[in-house]
Short mmCIF file of C-alpha atoms in Angstrom, two decimals:
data_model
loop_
_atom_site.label_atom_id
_atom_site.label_comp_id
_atom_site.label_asym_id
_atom_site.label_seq_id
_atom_site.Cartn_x
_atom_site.Cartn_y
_atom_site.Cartn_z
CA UNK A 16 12.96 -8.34 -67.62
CA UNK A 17 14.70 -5.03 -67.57
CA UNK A 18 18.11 -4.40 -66.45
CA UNK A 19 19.00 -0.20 -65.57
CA UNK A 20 21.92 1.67 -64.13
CA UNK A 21 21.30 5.38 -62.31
CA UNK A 22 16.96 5.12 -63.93
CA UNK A 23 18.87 4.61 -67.30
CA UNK A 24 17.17 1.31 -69.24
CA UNK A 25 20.10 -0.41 -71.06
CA UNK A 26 18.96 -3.97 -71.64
CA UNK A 27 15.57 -5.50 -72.30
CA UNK A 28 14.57 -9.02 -72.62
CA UNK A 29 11.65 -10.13 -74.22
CA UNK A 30 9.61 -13.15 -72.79
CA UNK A 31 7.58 -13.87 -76.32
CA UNK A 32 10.58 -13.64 -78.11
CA UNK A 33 13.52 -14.82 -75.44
CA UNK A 34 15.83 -12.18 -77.01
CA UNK A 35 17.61 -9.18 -75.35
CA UNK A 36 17.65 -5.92 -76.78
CA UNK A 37 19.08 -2.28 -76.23
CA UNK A 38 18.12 1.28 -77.41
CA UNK A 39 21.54 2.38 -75.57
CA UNK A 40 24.26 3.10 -78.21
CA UNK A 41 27.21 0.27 -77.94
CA UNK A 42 24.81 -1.96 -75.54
CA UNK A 43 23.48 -3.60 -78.94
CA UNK A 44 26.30 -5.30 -79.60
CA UNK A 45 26.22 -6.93 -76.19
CA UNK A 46 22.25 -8.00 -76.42
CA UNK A 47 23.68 -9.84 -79.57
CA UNK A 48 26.40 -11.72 -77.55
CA UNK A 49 23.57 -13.00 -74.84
CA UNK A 50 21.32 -13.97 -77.50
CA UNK A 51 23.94 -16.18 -79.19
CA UNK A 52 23.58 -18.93 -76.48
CA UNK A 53 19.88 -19.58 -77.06
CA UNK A 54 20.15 -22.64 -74.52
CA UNK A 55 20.34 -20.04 -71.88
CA UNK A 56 18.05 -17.69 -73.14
CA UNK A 57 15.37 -20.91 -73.05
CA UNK A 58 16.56 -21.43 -69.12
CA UNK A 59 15.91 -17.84 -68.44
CA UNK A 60 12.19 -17.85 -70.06
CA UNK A 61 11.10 -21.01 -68.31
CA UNK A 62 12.29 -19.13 -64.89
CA UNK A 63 11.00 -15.93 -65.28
CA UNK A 64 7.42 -17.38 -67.04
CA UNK A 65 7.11 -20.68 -64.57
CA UNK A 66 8.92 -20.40 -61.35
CA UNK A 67 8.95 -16.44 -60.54
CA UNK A 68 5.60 -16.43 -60.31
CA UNK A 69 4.73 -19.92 -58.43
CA UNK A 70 7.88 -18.14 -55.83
CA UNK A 71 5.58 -14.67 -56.02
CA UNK A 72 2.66 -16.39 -55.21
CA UNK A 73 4.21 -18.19 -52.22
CA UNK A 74 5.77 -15.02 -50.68
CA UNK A 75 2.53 -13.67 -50.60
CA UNK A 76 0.78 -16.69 -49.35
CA UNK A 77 3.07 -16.26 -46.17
CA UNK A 78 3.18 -12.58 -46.24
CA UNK A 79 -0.54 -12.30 -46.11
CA UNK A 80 -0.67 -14.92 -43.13
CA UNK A 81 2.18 -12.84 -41.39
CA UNK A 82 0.83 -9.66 -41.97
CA UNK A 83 -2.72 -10.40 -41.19
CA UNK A 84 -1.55 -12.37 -37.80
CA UNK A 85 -2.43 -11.42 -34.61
CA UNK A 86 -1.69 -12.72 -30.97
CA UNK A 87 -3.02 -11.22 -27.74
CA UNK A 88 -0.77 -10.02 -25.12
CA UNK A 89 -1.14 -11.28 -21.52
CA UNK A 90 -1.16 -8.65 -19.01
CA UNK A 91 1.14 -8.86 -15.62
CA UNK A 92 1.79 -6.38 -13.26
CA UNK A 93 4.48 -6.71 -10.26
CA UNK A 94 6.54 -3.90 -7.48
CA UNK A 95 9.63 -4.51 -5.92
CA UNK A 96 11.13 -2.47 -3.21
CA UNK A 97 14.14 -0.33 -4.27
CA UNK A 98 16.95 0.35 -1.49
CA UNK A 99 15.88 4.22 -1.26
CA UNK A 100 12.24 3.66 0.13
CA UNK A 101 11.34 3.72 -3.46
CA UNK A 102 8.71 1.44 -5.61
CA UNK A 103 9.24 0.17 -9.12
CA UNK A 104 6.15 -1.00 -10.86
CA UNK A 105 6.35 -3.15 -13.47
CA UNK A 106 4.06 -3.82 -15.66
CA UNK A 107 4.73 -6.54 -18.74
CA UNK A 108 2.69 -7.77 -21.67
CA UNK A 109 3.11 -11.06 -22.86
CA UNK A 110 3.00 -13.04 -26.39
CA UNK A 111 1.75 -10.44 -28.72
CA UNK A 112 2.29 -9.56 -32.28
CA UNK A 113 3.02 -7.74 -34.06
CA UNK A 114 5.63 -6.16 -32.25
CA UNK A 115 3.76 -2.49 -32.42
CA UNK A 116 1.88 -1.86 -29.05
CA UNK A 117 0.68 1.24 -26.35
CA UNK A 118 1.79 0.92 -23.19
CA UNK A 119 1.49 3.65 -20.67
CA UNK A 120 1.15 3.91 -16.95
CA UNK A 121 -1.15 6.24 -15.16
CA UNK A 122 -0.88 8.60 -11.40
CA UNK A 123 -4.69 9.34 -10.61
CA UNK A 124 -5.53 9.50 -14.11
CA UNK A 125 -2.74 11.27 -15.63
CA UNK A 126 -0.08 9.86 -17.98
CA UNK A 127 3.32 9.47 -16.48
CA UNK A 128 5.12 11.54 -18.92
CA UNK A 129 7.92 9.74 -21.00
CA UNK A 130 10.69 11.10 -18.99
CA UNK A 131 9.71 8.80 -16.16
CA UNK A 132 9.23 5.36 -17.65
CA UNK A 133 12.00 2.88 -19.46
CA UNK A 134 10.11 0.92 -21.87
CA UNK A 135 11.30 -2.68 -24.01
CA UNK A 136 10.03 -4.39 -26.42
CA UNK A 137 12.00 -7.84 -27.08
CA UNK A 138 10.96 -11.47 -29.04
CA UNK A 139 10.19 -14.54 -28.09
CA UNK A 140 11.30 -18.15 -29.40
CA UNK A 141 7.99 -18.73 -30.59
CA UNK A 142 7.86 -15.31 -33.29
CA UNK A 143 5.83 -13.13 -30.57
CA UNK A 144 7.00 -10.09 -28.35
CA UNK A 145 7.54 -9.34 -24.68
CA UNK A 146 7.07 -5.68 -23.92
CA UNK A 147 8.18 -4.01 -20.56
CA UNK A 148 6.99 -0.51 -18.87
CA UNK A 149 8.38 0.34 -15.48
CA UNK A 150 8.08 3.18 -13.72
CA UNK A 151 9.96 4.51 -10.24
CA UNK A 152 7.42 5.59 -7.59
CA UNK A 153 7.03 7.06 -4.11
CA UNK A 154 4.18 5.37 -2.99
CA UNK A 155 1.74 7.93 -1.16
CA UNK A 156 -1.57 7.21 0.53
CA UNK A 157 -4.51 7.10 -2.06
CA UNK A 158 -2.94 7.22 -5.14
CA UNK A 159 -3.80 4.75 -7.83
CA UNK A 160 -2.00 3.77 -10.59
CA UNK A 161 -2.73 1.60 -13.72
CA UNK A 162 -1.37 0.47 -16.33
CA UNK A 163 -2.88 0.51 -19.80
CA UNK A 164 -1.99 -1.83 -23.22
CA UNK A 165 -3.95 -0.79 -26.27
CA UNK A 166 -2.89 -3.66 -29.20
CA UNK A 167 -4.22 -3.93 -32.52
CA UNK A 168 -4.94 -7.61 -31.48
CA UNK A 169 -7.45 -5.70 -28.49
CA UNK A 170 -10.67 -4.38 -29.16
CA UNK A 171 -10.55 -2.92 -25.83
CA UNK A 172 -7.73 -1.94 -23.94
CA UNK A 173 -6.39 -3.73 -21.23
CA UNK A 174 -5.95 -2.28 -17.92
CA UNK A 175 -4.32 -3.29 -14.30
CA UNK A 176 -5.00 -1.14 -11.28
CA UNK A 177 -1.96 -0.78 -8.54
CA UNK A 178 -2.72 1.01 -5.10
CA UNK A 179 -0.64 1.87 -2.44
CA UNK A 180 -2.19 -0.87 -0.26
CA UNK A 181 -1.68 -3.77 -2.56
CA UNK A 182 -2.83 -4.64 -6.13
CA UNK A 183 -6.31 -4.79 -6.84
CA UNK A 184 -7.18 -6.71 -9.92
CA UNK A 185 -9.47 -4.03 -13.05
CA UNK A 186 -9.67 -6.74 -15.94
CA UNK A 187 -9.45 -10.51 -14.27
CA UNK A 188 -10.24 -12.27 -17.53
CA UNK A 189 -6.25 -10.97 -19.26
CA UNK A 190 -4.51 -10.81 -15.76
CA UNK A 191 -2.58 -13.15 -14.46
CA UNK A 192 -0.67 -12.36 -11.34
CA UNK A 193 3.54 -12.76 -10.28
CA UNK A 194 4.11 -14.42 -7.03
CA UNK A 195 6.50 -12.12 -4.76
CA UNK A 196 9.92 -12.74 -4.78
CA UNK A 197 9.46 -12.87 -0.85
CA UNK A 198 7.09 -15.39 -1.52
CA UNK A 199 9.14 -17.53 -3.57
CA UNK A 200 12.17 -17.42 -1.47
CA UNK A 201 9.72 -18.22 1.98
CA UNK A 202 8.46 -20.99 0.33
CA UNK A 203 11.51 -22.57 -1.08
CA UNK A 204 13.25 -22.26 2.62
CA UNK A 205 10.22 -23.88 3.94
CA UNK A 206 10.88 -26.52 1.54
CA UNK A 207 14.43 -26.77 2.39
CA UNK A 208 13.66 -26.59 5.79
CA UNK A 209 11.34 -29.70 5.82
CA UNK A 210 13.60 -31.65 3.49
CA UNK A 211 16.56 -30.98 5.86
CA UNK A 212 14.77 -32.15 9.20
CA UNK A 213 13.48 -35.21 7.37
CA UNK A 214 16.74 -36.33 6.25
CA UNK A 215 18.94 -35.66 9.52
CA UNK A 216 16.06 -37.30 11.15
CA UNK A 217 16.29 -40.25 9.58
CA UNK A 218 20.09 -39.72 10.06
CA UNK A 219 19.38 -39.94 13.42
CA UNK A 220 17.22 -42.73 13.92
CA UNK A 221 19.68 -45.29 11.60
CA UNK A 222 22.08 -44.40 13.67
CA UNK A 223 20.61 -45.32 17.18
CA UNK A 224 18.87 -49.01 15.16
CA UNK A 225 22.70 -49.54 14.41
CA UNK A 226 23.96 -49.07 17.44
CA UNK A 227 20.78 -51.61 18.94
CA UNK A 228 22.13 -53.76 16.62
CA UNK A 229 25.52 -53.74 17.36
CA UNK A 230 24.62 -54.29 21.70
CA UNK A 231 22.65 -56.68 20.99
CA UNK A 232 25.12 -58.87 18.94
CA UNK A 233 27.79 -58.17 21.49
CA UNK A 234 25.55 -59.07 24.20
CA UNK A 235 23.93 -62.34 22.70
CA UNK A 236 28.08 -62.91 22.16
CA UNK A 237 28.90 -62.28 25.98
CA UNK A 238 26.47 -64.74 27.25
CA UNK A 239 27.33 -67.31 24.55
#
């Protein structure tokens, strides 16, 4: 174990021996002090001969298993309408890791340049990464754009095709398609919807067996 200020060596200890020891004029005198308490000199031994190395071997146990991990990302692509007449397209990759991944979107077979595209990477509870590429567009008839992920967890690259008619799927085995907002929000007033009528119908038809109910005791106590 060597202890240095500014590259300069100024105390040594010696495992074999479990003394310290200086070649730094006046630090002598202070490797003398330390090795006067040979109780913690012993302590210090045992650490740096027995437990440094089984905690050495463990951080590399995990490192290894961390470094050499891989997930692979799971490709979605999604539009929404902007205000202006514009299209965003979204495209997202899902659960990968490491963090480091290629994500670029294409017009016709040409790059978007960087200018054009906001691009996040963030992580997820379980230790993997959500990345994000989006991209404004004008949608005009017969273009075709796709989106590309290249991950060192791919051995090819995976790609998602978007046309101005609709999305057409270009790798079905890592897609796995968004429902439309519009969707979403049709369905769940549908839902509503039929929830609603049930309940005010059977609102509806308590209310008139009541009412039965009620004649008929008032009648059966009129003739009585």
């Amino acid at each position: 174990m060597r202890m240095a200020f500014n590259a300069i060596e100024f105390l040594k200890f010696d495992l074999e021996t479990g003394n310290y020891s200086s070649e730094i004029e006046g630090y002598q005198e202070v490797a003398n002090q330390l090795n006067s308490d040979r109780r913690l000199n012993k302590i210090i031994m045992y650490e740096l001969k027995v437990l440094c190395p089984k905690a050495l071997n463990l951080s590399l146990h995990y490192g290894n298993h961390t470094i050499h991990r891989k997930e692979k990302p799971v490709l979605r692509v999604k539009d929404t309408m902007e205000a202006n007449s514009t299209t965003v397209l979204h495209c997202r990759a899902y659960g990968h890791y490491p963090a480091g991944i290629s994500m670029t979107w294409d017009r016709n077979g040409q790059q978007v340049i960087e200018e054009e595209v906001e691009r996040l990477t963030l992580p997820l509870p379980d230790q993997t990464y959500v990345s994000f590429l989006s991209v404004n567009v004008t949608p005009m008839a017969g273009d075709i754009y796709t989106c590309k992920v290249t991950h060192s967890s791919l051995q090819t690259p995976l790609t998602f095709q978007w046309e101005v008619s609709g999305l057409s799927e270009d790798d079905s085995s890592h897609y796995r398609g968004d429902i439309s907002s519009g969707a979403v929000i049709a369905i769940s007033l549908a839902v509503v919807l039929l929830v609603s009528v049930t309940f005010f119908s059977f609102v509806i038809w308590e209310s008139n067996r009541r009412a039965r109910m009620v004649g008929e005791i008032f009648h059966n106590a009129s003739d009585a």
